[in-house]
CSV table of C-alpha atoms in Angstrom, one decimal:
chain,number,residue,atom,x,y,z
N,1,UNK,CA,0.0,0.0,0.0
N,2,UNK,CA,1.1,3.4,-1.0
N,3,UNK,CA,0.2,6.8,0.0
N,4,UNK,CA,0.8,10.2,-1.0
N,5,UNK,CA,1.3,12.0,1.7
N,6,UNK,CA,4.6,14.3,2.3
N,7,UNK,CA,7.3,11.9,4.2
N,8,UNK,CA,8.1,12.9,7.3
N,9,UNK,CA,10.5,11.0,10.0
N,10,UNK,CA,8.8,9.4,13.6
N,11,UNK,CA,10.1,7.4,15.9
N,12,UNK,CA,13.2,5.4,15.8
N,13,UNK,CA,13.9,7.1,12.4
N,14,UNK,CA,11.3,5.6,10.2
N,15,UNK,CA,10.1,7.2,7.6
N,16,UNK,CA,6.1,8.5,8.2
N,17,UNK,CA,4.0,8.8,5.0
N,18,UNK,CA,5.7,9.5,1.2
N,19,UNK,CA,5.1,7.1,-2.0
N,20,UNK,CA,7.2,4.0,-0.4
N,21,UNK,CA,5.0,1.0,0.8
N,22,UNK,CA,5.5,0.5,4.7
N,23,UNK,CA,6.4,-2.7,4.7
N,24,UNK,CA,9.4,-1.2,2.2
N,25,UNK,CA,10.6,1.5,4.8
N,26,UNK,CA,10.4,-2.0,7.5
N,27,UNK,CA,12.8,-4.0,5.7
N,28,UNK,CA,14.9,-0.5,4.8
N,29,UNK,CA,15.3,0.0,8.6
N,30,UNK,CA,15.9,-3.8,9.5
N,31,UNK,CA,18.9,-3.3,6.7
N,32,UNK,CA,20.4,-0.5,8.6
N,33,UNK,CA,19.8,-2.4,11.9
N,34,UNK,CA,21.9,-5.5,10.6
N,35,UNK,CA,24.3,-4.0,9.4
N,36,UNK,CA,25.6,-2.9,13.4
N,37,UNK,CA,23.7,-5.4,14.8
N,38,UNK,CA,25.8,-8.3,17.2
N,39,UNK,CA,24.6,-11.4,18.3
N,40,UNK,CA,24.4,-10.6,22.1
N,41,UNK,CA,24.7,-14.5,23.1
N,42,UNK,CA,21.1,-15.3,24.7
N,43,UNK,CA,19.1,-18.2,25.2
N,44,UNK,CA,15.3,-17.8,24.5
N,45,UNK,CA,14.7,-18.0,28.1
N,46,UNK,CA,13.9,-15.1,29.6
N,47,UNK,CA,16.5,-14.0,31.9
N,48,UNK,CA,13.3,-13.0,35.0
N,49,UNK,CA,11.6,-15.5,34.1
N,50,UNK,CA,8.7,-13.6,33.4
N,51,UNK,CA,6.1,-13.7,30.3
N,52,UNK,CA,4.2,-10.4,29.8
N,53,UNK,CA,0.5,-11.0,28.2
N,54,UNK,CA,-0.9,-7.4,27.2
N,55,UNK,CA,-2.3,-5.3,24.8
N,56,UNK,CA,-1.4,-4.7,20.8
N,57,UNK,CA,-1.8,-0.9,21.5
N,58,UNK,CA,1.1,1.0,20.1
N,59,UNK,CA,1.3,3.5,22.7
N,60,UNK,CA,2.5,0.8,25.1
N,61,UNK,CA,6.2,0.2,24.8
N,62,UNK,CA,6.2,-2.2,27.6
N,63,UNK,CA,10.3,-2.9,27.7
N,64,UNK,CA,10.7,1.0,29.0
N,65,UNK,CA,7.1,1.2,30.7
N,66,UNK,CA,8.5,-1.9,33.1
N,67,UNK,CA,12.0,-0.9,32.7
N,68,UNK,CA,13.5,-4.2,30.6
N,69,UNK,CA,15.7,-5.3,28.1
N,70,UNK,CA,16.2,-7.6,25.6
N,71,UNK,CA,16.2,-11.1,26.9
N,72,UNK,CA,14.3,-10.0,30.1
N,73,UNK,CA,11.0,-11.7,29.3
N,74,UNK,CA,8.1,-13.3,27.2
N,75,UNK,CA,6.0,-10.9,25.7
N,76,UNK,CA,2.7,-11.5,24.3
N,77,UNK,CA,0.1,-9.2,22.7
N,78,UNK,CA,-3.3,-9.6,21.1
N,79,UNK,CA,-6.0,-6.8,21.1
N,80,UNK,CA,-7.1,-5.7,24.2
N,81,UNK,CA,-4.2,-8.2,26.2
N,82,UNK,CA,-7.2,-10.6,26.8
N,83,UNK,CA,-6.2,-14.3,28.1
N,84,UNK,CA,-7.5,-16.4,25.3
N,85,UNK,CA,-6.9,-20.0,24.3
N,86,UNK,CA,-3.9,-18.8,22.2
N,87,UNK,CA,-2.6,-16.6,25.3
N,88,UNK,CA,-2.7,-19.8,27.3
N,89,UNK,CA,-1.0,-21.9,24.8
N,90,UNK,CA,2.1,-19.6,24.6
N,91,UNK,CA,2.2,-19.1,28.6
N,92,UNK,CA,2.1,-23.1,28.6
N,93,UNK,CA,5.3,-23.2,26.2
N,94,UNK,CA,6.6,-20.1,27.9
N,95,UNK,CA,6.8,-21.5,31.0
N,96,UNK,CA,6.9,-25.9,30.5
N,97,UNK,CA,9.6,-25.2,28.2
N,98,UNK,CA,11.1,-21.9,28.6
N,99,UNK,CA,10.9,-21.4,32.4
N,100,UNK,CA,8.8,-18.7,33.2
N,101,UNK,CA,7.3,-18.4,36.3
N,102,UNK,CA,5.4,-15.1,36.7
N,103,UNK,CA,2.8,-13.7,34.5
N,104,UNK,CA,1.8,-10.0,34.1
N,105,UNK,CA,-1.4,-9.2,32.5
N,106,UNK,CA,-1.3,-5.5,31.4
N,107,UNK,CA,-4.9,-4.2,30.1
N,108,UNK,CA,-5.0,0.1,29.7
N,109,UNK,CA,-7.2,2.9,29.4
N,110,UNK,CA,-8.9,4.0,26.3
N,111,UNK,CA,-8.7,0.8,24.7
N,112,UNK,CA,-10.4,-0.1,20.9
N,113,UNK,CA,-11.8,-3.5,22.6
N,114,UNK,CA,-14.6,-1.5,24.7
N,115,UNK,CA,-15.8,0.0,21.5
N,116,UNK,CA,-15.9,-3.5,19.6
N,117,UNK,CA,-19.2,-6.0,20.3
N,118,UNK,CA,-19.7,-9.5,19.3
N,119,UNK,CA,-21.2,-8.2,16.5
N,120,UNK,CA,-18.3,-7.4,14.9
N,121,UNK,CA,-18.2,-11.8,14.0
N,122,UNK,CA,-21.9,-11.3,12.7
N,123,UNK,CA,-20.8,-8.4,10.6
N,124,UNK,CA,-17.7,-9.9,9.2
N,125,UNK,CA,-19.4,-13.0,8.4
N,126,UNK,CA,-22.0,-11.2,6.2
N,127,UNK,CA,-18.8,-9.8,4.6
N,128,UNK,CA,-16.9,-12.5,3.8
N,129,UNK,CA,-19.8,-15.4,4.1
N,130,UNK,CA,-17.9,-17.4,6.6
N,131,UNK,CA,-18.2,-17.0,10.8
N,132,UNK,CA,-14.8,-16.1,12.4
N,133,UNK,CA,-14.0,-19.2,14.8
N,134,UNK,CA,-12.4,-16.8,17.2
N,135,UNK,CA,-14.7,-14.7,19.7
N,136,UNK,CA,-13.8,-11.1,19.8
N,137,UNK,CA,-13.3,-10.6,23.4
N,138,UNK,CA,-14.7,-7.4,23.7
N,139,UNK,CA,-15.4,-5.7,27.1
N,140,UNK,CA,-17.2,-2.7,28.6
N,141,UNK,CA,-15.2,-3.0,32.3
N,142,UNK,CA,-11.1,-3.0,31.8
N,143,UNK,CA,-10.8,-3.7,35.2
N,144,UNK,CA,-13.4,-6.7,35.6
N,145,UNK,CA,-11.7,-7.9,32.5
N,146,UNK,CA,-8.2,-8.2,34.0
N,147,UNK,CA,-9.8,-9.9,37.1
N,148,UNK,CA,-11.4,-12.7,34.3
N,149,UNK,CA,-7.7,-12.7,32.6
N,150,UNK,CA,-6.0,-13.6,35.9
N,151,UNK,CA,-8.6,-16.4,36.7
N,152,UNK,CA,-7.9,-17.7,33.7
N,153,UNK,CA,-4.4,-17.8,34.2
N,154,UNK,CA,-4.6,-19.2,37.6
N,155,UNK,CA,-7.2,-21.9,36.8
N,156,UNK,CA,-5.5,-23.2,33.4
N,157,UNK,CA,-5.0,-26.7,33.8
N,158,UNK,CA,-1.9,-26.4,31.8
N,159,UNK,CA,-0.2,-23.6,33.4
N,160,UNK,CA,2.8,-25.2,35.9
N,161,UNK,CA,3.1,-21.6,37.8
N,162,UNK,CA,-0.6,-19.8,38.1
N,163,UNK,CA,0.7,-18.1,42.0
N,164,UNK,CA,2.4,-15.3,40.4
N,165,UNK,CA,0.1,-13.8,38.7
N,166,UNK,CA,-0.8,-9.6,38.8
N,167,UNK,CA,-3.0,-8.0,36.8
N,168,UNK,CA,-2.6,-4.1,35.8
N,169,UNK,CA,-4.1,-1.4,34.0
N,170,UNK,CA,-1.6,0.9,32.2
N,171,UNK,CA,-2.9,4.7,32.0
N,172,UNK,CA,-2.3,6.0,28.6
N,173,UNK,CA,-2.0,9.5,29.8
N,174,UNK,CA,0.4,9.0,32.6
N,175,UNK,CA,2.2,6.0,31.8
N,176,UNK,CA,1.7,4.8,35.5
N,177,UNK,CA,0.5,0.9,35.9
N,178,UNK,CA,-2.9,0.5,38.4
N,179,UNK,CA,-2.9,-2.9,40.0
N,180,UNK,CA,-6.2,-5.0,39.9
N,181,UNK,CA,-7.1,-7.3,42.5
N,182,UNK,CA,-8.7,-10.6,41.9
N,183,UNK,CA,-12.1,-10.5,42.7
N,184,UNK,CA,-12.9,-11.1,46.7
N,185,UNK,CA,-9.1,-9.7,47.5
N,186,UNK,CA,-8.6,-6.2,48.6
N,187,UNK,CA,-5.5,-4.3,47.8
């Protein structure tokens, strides 16, 4: 995809808008990258031993949000940073046979998935003529759905290590994480 908009630099030096496709400007940038990148020597197991499950947003950058580096953890995203069947296969392989031990759900403020209904299946099966398999996972509460998220977690049959498990919201505006407590525990 094109567009013809004037090209303008954002973050980490990649070029916004101008006549090159995206996914061009990508693999430019990966090219540059390469060319001083070293190997720096690590395993695939995370150093902390921690897996963080949270949203796809791009205003999270959750390395400097939670103050890590490469190699400190697991990351996985999806929209909204709900626990799905997926989230729980890669926390099973994350931590049976990578050793994590801690999970941290991160849900935040102002996020796409409490504008999104199950209707948005409905309406993409009239599109296309076939019925998504996958639920949306949409919600109207962020912080009830965090609380669902770590039950999920902590009741997965699968999971070796569901006792370290902490669910936040991440404020968009202030960058500052707001614990959530399971349901029937006070802070």
């Amino acid at each position: 995809m094109t567009t013809s908009a004037s090209s303008s630099t954002g973050p980490q030096g990649i070029a916004v808008g101008g006549d090159d496709a995206v996914i061009d400007r990508l693999v430019e940038a990966n090219a540059r990258y390469a060319e001083a990148f070293t190997d720096p020597g690590m395993d695939a197991r995370p150093v902390r031993q921690v897996a963080v499950v949270a949203c796809m947003d791009a205003r999270l950058d959750l390395h400097k949000a939670l103050g890590l580096r490469l190699g400190d953890c697991h990351t996985i995203r999806n929209a909204g940073g709900v626990v799905t069947d997926d989230v729980i296969r890669s926390l099973t392989i994350s931590q049976r046979a990578l050793g994590t031990r801690s999970v941290v759900l991160i849900h935040h403020t102002g996020c796409g998935m409490e504008t999104v209904t199950e209707d948005f299946r409905h309406d993409l099966e009239m599109e296309v003529g076939q019925r998504p398999s996958w639920a949306v996972e949409a919600f109207r509460d962020v912080d009830q759905d965090v609380r669902q998220s770590i039950q999920r977690v902590r009741t997965s049959p699968f999971l070796l290590h569901a006792d370290d498990v902490r669910g936040f919201v991440f404020d968009v505006r202030t960058g500052r994480l707001r614990e959530i407590h399971p349901a029937g525990k006070e802070a």
